[in-house]
XYZ file of C-alpha atoms in Angstrom:
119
model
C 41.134 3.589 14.688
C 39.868 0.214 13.427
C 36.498 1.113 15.305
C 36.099 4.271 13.959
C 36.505 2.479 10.347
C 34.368 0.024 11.008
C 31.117 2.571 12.610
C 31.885 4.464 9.144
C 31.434 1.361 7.194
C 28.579 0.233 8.821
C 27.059 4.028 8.509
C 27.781 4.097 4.748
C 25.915 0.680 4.545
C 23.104 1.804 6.945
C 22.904 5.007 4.422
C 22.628 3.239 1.205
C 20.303 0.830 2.139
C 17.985 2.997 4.132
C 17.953 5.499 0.707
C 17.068 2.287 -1.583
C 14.487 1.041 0.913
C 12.896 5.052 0.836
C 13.416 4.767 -2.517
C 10.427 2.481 -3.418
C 7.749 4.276 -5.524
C 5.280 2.082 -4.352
C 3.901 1.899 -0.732
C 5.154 -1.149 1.285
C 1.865 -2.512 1.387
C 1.947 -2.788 -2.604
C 5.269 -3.554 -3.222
C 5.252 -7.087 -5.798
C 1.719 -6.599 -6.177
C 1.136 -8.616 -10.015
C 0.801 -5.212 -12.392
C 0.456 -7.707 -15.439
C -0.845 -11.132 -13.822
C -4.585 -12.452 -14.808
C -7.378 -11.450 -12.257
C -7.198 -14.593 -9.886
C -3.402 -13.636 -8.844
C -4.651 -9.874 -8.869
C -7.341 -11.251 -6.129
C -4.824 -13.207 -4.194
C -2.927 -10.217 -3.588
C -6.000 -8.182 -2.805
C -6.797 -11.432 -0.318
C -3.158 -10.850 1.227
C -3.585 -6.865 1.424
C -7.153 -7.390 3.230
C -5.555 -9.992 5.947
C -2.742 -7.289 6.381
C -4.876 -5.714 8.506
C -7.348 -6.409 11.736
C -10.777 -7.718 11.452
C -12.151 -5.134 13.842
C -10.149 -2.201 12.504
C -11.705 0.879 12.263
C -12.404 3.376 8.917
C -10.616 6.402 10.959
C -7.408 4.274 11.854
C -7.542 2.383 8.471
C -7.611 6.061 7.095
C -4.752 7.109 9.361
C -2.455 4.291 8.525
C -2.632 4.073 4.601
C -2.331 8.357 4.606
C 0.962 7.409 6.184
C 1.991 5.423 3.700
C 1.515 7.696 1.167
C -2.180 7.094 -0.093
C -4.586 9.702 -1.149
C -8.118 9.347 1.220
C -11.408 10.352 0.575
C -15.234 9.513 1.549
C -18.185 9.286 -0.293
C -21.351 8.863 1.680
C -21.014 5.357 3.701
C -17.903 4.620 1.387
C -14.237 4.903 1.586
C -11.172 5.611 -0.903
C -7.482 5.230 -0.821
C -5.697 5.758 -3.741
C -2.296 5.510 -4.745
C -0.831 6.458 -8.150
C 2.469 5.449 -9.433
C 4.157 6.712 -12.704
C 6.615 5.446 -14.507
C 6.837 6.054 -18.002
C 4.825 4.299 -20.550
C 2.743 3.814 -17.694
C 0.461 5.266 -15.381
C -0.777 2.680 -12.181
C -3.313 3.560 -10.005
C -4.436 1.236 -6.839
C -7.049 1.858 -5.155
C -8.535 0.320 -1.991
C -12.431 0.561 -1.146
C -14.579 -0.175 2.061
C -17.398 0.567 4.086
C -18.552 0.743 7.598
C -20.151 -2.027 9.300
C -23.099 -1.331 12.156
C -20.299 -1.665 14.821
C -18.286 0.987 13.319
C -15.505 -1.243 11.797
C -14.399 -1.929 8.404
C -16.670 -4.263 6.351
C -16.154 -4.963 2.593
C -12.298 -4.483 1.927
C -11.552 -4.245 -1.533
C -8.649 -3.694 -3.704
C -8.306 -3.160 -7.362
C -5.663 -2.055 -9.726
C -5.784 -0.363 -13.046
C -3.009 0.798 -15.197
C -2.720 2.435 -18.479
C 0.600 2.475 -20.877
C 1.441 4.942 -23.880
């Protein structure tokens, strides 16, 4: 019996921290990202987001990743969009990373910027 109590425990624990850790509103890769810092912390982040992933990554896998997270995609000619929008009342947040496409085919010109508007 005292295993049985114990797998239940550990189940309930498993349970409630698995629903907090699904319960972020923000992708993983933007979680603590500085909503209300000055633009040189804002551009450390971005720094931090960029070395998050490889040098010779390319647009298509980039693309594949951040849609599982939870990001919106798009392309515009020889650019590309991910955007993520988080609302929480006042405010509306929306991230949005930016690249192109290098002559070998990999990503080139990272960026990532963050605007947000409050009621």
């Amino acid at each position: 019996m005292g295993w049985a109590r114990k797998g239940a425990v550990a189940l309930g624990l498993t349970m409630i921290l698995g629903s907090q850790a699904l319960a972020q509103n923000v992708p993983l890769l933007l979680v603590n990202f500085p909503e209300k810092a000055d633009a040189s912390v804002q551009q450390a982040f971005a720094e931090h987001i960029r070395s998050r992933f490889p040098r010779d990554i390319r647009p298509s896998t980039l693309i594949a990743l951040l849609e599982m997270d939870g990001f919106t995609t798009s392309t515009n000619g020889d650019r590309y969009t991910a955007s993520f929008q988080k609302t929480e009342f006042p405010c509306l947040t929306n991230y949005e990373l930016t690249w192109g496409e290098n002559d070998r085919g990999r990503v080139a010109n990272l960026e990532v910027s963050m605007k947000q508007k409050c009621v």
